[in-house]
Coordinates of C-alpha atoms and ligand atoms in Angstrom, one line a residue:
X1 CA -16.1 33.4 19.0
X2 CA -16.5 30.4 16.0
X3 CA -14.8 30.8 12.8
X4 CA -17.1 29.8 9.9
X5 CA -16.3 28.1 6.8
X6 CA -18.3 26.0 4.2
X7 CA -16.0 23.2 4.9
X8 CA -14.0 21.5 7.5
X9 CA -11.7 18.7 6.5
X10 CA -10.0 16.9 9.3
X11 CA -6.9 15.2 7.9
X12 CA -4.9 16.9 5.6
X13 CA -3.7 13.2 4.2
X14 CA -4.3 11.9 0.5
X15 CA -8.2 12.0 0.6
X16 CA -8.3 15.2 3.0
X17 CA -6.3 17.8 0.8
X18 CA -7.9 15.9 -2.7
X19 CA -11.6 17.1 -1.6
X20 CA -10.2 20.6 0.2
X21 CA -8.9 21.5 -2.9
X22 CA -11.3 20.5 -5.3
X23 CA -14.0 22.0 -3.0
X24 CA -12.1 25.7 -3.0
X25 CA -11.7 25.5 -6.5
X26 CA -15.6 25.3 -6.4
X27 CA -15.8 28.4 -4.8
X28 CA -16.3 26.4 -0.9
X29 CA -14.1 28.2 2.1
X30 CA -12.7 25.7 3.2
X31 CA -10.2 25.2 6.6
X32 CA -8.3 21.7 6.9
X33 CA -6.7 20.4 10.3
X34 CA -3.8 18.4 10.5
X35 CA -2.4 17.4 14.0
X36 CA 0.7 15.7 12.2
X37 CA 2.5 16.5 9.0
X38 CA 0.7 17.9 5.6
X39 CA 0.5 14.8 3.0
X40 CA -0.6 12.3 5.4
X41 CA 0.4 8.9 5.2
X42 CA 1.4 8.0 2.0
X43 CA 3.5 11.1 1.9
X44 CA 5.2 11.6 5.0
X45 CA 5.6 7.7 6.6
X46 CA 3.9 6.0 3.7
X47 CA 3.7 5.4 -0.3
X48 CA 6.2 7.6 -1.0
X49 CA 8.8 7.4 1.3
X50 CA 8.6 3.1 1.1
X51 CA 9.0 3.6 -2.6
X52 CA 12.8 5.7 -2.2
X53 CA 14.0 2.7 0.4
X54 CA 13.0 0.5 -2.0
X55 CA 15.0 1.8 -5.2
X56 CA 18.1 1.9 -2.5
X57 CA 17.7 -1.7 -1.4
X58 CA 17.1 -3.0 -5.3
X59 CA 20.6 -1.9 -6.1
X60 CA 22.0 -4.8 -4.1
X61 CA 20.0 -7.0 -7.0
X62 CA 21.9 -4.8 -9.9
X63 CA 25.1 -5.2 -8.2
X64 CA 24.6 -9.0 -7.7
X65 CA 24.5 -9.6 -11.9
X66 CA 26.5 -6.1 -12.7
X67 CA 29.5 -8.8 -13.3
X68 CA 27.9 -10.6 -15.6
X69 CA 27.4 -7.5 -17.4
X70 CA 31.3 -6.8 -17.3
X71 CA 30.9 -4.3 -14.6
X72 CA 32.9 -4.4 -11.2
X73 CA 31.2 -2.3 -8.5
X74 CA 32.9 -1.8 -5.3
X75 CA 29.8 -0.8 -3.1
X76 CA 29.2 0.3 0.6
X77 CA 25.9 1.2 1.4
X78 CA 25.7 4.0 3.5
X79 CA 21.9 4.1 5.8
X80 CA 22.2 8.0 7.6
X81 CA 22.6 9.0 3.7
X82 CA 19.3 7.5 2.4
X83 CA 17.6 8.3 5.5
X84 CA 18.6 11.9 5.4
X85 CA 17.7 12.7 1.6
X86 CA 14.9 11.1 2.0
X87 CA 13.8 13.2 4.6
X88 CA 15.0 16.1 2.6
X89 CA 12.5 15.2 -0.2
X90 CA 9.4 14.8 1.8
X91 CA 9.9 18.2 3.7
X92 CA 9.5 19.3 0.0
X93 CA 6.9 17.4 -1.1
X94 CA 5.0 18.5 2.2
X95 CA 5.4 22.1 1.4
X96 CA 4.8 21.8 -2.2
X97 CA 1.6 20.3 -0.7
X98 CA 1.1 23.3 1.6
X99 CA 1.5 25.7 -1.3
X100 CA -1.1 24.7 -3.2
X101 CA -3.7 24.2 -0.7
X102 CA -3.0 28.0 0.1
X103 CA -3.2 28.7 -3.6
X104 CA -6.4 27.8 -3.7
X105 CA -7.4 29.9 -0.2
X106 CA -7.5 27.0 1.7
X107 CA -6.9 27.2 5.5
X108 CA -4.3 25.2 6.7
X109 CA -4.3 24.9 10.4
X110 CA -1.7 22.7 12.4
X111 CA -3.9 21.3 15.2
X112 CA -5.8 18.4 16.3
X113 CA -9.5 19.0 15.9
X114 CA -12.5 17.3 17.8
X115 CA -16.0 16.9 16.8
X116 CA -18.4 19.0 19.2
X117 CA -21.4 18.9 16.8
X118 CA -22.7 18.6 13.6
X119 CA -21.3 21.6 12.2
X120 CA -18.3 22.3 14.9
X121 CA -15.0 21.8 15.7
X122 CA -12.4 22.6 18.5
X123 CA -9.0 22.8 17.9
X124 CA -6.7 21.2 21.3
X125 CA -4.0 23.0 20.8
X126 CA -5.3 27.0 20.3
X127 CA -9.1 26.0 21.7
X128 CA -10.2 27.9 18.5
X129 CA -13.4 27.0 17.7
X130 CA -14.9 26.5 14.0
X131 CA -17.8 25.8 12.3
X132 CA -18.9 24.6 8.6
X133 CA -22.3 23.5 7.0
X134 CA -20.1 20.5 6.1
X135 CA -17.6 18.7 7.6
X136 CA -15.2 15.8 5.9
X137 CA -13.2 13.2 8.0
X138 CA -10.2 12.0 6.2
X139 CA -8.4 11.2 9.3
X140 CA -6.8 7.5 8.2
X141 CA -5.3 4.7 10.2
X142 CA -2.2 3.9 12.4
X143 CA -0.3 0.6 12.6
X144 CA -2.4 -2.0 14.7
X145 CA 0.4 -3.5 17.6
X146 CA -0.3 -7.0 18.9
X147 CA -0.9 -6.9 22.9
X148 CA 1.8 -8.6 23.8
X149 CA 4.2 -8.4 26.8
X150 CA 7.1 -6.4 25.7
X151 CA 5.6 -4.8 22.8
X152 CA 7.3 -1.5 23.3
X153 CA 10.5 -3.1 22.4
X154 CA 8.9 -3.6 18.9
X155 CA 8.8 -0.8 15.8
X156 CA 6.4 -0.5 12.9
X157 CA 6.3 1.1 9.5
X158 CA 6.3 4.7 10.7
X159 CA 9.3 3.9 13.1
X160 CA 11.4 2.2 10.8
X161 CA 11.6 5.5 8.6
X162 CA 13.5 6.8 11.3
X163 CA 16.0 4.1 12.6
X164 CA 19.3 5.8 13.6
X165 CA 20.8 2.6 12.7
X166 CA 20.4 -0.1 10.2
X167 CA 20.1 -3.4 13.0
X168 CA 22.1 -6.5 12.4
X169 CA 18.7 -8.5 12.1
X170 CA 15.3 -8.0 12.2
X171 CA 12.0 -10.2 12.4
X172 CA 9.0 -8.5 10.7
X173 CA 5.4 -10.1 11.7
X174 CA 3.0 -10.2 9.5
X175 CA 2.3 -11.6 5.7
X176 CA 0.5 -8.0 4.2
X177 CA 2.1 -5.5 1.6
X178 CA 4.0 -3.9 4.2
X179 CA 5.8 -6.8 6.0
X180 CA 6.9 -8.1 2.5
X181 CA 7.6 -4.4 1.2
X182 CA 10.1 -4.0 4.6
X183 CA 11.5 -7.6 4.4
X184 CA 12.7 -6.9 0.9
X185 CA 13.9 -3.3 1.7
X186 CA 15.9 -4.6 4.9
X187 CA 17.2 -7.6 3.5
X188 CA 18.2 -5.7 0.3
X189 CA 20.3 -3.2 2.5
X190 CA 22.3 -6.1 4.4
X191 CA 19.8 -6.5 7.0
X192 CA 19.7 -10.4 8.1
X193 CA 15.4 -10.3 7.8
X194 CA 12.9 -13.0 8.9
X195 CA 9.3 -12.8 8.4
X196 CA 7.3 -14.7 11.0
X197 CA 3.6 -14.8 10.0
X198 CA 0.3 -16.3 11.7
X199 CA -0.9 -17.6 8.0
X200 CA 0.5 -20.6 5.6
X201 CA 1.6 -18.1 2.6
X202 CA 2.1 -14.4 2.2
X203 CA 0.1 -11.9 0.4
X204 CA -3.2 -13.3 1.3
X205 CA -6.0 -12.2 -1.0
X206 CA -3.5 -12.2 -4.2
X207 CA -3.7 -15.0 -6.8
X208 CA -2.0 -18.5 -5.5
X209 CA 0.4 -18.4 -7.9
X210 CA 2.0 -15.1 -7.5
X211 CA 2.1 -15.6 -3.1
X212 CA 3.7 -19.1 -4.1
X213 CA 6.3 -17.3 -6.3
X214 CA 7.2 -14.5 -4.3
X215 CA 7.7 -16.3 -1.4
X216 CA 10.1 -18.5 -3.6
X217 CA 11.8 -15.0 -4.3
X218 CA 11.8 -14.1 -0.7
X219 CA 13.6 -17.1 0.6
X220 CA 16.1 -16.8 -2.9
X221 CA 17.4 -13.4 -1.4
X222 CA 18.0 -15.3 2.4
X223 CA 14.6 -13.6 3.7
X224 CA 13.5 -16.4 6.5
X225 CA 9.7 -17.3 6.2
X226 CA 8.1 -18.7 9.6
X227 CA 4.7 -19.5 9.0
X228 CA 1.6 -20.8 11.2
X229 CA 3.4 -19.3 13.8
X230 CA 2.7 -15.6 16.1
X231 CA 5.1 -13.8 18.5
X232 CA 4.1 -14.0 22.1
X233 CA 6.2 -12.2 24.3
X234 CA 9.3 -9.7 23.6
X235 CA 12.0 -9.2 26.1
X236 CA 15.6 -7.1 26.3
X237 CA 18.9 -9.1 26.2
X238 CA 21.5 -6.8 25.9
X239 CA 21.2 -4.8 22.5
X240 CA 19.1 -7.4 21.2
X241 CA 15.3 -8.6 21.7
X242 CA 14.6 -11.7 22.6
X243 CA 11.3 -13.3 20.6
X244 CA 9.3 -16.2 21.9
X245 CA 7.2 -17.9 19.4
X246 CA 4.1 -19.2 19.5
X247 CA 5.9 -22.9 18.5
X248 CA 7.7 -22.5 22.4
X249 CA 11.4 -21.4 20.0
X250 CA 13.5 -18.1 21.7
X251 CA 15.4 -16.3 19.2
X252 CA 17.2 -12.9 19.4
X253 CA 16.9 -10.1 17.1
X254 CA 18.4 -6.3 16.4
X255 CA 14.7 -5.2 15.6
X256 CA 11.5 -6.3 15.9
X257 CA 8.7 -4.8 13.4
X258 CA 5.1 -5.2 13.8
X259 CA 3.2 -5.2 10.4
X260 CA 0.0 -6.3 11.8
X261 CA -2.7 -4.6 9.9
X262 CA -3.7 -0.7 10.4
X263 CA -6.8 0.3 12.7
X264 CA -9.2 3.2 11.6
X265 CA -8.8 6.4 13.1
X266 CA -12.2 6.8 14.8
X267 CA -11.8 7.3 18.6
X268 CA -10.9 10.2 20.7
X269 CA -12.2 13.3 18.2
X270 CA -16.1 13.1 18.7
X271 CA -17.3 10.7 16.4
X272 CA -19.9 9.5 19.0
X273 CA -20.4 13.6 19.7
X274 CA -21.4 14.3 16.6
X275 CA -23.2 10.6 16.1
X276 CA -21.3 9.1 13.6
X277 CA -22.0 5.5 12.9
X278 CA -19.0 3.0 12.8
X279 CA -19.1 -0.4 10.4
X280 CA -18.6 -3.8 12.8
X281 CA -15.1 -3.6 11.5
X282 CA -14.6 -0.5 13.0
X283 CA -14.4 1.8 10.3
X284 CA -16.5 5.3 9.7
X285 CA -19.9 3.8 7.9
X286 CA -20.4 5.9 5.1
X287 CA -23.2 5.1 2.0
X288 CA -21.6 5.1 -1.9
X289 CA -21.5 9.1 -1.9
X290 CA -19.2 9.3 1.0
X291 CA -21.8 10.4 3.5
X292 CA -22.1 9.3 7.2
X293 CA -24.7 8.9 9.3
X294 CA -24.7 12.5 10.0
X295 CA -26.1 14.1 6.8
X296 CA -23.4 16.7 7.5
X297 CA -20.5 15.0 7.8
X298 CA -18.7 13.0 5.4
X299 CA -16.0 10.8 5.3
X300 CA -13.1 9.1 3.1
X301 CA -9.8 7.4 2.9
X302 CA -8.5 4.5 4.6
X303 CA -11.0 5.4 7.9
X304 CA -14.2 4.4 5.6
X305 CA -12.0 1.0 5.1
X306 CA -13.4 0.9 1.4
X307 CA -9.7 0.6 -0.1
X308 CA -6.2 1.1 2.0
X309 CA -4.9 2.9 -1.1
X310 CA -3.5 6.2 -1.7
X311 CA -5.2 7.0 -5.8
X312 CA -8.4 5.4 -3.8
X313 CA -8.9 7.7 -1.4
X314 CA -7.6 10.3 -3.5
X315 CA -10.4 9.7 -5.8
X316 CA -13.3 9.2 -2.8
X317 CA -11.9 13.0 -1.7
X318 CA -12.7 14.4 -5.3
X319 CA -15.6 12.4 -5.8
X320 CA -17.2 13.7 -2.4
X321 CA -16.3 18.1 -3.6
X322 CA -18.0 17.3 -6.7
X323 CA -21.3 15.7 -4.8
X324 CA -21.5 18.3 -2.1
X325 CA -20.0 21.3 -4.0
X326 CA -20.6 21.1 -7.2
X327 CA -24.5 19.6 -7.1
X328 CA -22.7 16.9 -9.3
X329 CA -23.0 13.4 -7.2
X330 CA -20.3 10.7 -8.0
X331 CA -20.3 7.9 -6.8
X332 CA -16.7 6.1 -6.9
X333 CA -16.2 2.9 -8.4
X334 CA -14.8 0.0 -6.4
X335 CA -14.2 -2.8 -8.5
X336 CA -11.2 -3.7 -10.7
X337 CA -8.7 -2.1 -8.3
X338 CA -5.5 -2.8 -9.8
X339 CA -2.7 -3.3 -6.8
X340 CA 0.5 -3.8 -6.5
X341 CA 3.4 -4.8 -3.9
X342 CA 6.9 -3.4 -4.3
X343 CA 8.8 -6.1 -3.0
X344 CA 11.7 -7.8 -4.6
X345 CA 9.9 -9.8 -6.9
X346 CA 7.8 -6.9 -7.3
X347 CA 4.2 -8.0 -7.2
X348 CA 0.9 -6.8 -8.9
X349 CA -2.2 -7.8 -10.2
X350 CA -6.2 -6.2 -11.4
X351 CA -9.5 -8.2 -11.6
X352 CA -10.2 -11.9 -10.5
X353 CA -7.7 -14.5 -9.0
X354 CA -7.6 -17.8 -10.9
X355 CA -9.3 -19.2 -7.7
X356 CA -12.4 -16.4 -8.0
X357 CA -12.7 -16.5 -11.2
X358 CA -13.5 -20.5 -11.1
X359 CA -17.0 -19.7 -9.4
X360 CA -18.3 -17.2 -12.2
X361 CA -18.1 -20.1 -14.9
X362 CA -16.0 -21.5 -17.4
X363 CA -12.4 -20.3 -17.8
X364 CA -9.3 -20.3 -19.5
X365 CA -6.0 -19.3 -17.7
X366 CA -3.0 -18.6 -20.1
X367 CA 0.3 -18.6 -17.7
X368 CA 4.1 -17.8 -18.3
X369 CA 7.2 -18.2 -16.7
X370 CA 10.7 -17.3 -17.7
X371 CA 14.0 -15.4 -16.6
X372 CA 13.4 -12.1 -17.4
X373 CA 16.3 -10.8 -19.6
X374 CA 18.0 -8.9 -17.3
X375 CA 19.4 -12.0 -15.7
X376 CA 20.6 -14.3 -18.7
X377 CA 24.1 -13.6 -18.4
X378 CA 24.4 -14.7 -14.4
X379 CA 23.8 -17.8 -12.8
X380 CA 20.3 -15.4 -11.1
X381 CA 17.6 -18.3 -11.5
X382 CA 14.5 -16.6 -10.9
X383 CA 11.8 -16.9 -12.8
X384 CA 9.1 -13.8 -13.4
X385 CA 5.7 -15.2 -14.0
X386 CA 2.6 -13.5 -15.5
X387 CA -1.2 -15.0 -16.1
X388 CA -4.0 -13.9 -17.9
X389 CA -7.4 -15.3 -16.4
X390 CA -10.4 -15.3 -19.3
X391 CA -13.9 -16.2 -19.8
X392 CA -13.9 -19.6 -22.1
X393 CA -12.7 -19.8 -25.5
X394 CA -11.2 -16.4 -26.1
X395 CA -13.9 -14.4 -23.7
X396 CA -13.4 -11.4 -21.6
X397 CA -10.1 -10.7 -19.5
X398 CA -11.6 -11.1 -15.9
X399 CA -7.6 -10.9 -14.1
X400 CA -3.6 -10.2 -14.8
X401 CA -1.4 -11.1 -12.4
X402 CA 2.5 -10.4 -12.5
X403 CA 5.4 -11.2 -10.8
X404 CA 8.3 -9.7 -11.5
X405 CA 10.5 -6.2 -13.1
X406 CA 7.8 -3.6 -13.6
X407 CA 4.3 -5.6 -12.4
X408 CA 3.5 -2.7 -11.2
X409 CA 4.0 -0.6 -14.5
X410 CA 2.6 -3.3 -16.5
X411 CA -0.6 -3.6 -14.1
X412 CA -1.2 0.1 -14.4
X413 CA -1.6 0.0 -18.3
X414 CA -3.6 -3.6 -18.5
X415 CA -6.0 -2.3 -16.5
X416 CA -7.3 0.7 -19.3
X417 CA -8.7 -2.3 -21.2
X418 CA -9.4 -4.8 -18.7
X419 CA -11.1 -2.2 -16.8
X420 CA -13.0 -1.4 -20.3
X421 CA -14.0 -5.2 -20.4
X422 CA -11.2 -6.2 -23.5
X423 CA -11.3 -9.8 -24.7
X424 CA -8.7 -11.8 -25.0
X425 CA -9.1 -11.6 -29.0
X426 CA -8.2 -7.5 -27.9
X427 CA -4.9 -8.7 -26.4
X428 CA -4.3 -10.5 -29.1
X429 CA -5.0 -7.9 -31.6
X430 CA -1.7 -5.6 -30.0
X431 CA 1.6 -6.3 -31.7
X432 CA 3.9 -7.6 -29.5
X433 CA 6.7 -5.0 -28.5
X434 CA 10.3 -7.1 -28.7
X435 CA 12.0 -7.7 -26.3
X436 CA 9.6 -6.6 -23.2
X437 CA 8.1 -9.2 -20.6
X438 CA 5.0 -7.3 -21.3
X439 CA 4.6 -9.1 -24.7
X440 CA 3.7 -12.2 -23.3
X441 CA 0.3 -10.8 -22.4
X442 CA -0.6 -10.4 -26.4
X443 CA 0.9 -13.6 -27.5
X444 CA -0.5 -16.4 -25.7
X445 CA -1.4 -18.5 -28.2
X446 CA -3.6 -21.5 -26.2
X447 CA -4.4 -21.5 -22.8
X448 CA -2.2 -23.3 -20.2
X449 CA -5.0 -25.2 -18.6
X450 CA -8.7 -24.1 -18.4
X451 CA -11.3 -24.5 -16.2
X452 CA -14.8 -26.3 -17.5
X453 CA -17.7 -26.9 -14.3
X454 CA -15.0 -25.3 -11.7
X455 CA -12.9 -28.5 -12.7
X456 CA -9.2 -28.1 -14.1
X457 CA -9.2 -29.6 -17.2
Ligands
FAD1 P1 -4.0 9.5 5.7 O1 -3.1 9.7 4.5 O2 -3.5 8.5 6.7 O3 -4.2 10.9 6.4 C1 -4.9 11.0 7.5 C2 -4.4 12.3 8.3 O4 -5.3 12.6 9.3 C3 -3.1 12.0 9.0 O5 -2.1 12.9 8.5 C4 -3.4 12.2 10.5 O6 -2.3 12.8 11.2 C5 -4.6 13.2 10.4 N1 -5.5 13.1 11.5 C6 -6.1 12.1 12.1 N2 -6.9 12.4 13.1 C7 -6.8 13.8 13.2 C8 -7.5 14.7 14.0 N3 -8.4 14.4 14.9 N4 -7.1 16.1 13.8 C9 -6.2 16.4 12.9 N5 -5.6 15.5 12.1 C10 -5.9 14.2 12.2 N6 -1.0 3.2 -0.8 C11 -0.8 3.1 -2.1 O7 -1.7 3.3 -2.9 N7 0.4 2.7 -2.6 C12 1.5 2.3 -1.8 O8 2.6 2.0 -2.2 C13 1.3 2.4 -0.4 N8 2.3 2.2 0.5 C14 2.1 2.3 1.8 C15 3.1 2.0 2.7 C16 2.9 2.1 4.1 C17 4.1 1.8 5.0 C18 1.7 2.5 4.6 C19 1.4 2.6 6.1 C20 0.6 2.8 3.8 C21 0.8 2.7 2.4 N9 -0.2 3.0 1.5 C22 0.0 2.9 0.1 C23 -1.6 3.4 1.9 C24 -1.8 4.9 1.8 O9 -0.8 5.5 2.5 C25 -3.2 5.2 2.4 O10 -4.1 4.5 1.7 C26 -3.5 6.7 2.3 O11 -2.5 7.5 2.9 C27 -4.9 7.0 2.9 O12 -5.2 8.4 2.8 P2 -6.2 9.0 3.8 O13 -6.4 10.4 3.3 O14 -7.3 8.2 4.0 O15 -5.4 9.0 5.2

């Protein structure tokens, strides 16, 4: 016998439980399958739980300048500890998550569901069988792993949550958010870290200046940076793992962490079943209201490949309840994305890089560097840096890009009026707030350099 619902949502992640429980406040019965833990990536091995190892690991950075400050700090770092109150707060947030799906009557079932139709499901685990007039896929992605020989000696991000130990050293490959996030985290907490990465720079996709700086910052706190260069072949050497590189060198390290990219979740639960197109990258196609290529099924989050972040698919699971259950249709709005990447310097930026905005005409780009306060009284060198890209002669805000304490923070709040289209004449008109970094952004007086037919002038 099928149990019927007006929704199914498989994936009780950040875009699944967003549209389950808008859609039950709308009245919907809804049922949401999770074959893992409630809160989905960003909760339970993602976001959330990066964020807490990286506020442990930046306290290395506080101790480093606490003399200057007159302090004397006797520290041990202690890794069982972190890993074990960390643990402590996702179980809550995963039950705080629980709660209010139930709250709102939402079903939550523990199971790994497959596609058998349009409109049905079948749970593995209990072979219950449901169906809804609607169906949401909000199923996500898992680490992609290089096919290599001896790959199974190697970790990624949702195995490095879990280390019993902290290891001596550890080689992370790859040059995305997560491989920088981890380096920093690691090599914060003691760990001797080396990122080895295919391209010529980190953080591709981010403005030049900000990869150029924080790979400066990197290599300041004894991170190694190997670039043009893959791993080929992993082997076991006592307690250590033996890499060979692509450039013919054999080193040994503690760990060895893949951060590779993420693959879409789309095979092995009935997508081709229930005929649901896939994009040539190999995510779920779906058009701007969320809907597939079954007019019943939908689909968000990171499988749809739109955005890989957390308020994104957050908002694509909202935006989706209000089109199919409130006779509302939203369509979500992918530009000006602000972004950010929690290393140590801490990364962020919204809108156009200096190198994009070039091709939509004439430009001005106003650019600071300085030490940030913090670190006047040590001998700490580094520099934070933040840029404002413009339309010519005082024109719209079309990018901000920051490197350094609080991007992130500062990134949020710029993007309110870039995202409203401010001027630079509308930073200008804030009063400065003394002493912040974030000042510089409404006192630039002329622009550093500026652009006039794509040519640096
Ligand atoms: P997910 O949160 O991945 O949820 C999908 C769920 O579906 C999973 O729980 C999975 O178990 C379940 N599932 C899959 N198939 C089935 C099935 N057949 N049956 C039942 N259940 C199924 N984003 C940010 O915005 N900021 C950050 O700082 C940030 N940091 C990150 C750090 C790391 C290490 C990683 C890996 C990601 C990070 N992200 C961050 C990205 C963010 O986690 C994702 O964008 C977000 O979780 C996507 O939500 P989602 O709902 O699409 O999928």
């Amino acid at each position: 016998m099928s149990e019927a619902f007006d929704l199914i949502v498989i994936g009780a992640g950040s875009g699944g439980v967003r549209a389950a429980r808008v859609a039950a406040t709308y009245g919907a019965r809804v049922a949401i399958i999770e074959e893992y833990r409630v809160g989905g990536t960003c909760v339970i091995r993602g976001c959330v739980p990066k964020k807490l190892f990286v506020y442990a690991s930046r306290f290395s950075d506080m101790f480093e300048i606490a003399g200057s400050f007159g302090w004397t700090v006797d520290a041990r770092f202690d890794w069982p500890t972190l890993v074990a109150n960390k643990d402590k707060e996702i179980a809550r947030l995963e039950a705080a998550y629980v709660a209010a799906l139930e709250k709102r009557g939402v079903g939550v079932i523990r199971d790994r569901a497959i596609l058998t139709g349009s409109n049905s499901v079948e749970l593995v685990k209990s072979g219950r069988v449901l169906e809804a007039k609607t169906i949401l896929l909000a199923t996500g992605g898992h680490p992609y792993i290089p096919d290599i020989p001896g790959k199974e000696l190697g970790i990624t991000s949702n195995e490095a949550f879990h280390l019993e130990k902290l290891p001596h050293s550890i080689l992370i490959e790859g040059g995305g958010y997560v491989a920088v996030e981890f380096a920093t985290v690691f090599a914060g907490l003691g760990v001797d870290t080396t990122i080895v990465y295919r391209g010529d720079c980190v953080l591709r996709g981010f403005d030049a200046d900000l990869r150029q700086g924080v790979s400066v910052g990197l290599q300041e706190r004894g991170i190694r940076l190997i670039y043009e260069t893959n791993v080929r072949r992993l082997r076991k050497s006592g307690d250590d793992i033996v890499v060979s590189f692509s450039d013919e060198v054999d080193a040994p390290f503690g760990a060895v962490m893949f951060a590779t990219g993420r693959n879409a979740n789309v095979s092995g639960y009935g997508l081709d079943v229930a005929g649901v197109a896939l994009t040539p990258g190999g995510h779920i196609a779906v058009d701007e209201y969320s809907r597939t290529s079954n007019p019943a099924i939908y689909a968000v989050g990171d499988v749809t490949g739109r955005s890989q972040l957390t308020p994104v698919a957050i908002r694509e699971g909202a935006a989706f309840a209000e089109t199919a259950f409130n006779n509302n249709p939203v369509a979500v709005d992918h530009s000006m994305i602000g972004t950010a990447v929690f290393s140590e310097p801490e990364v962020a930026s919204i809108g156009l890089t200096e190198a994009e905005a070039t091709t939509h005409g004439d430009i001005d780009v106003y650019l600071t560097r300085f030490r940030p306060m913090i670190n006047t009284l040590s001998t700490k060198s580094e520099r934070m840096m933040l840029k404002l890209v413009t339309l010519a002669n005082g024109g719209m805000v079309l990018g901000c890009h920051i490197l350094g304490p609080s991007a992130a923070e500062m990134i949020q709040l710029v993007a309110i009026p870039i995202g409203m289209g401010a001027t630079k004449a509308d930073f200008d008109r804030a009063m400065a707030m003394h002493p912040t970094a974030g000042e510089e952004l409404v006192t630039f007086k002329t622009p550093t350099y500026r652009y006039r037919g794509g040519v640096k002038v």
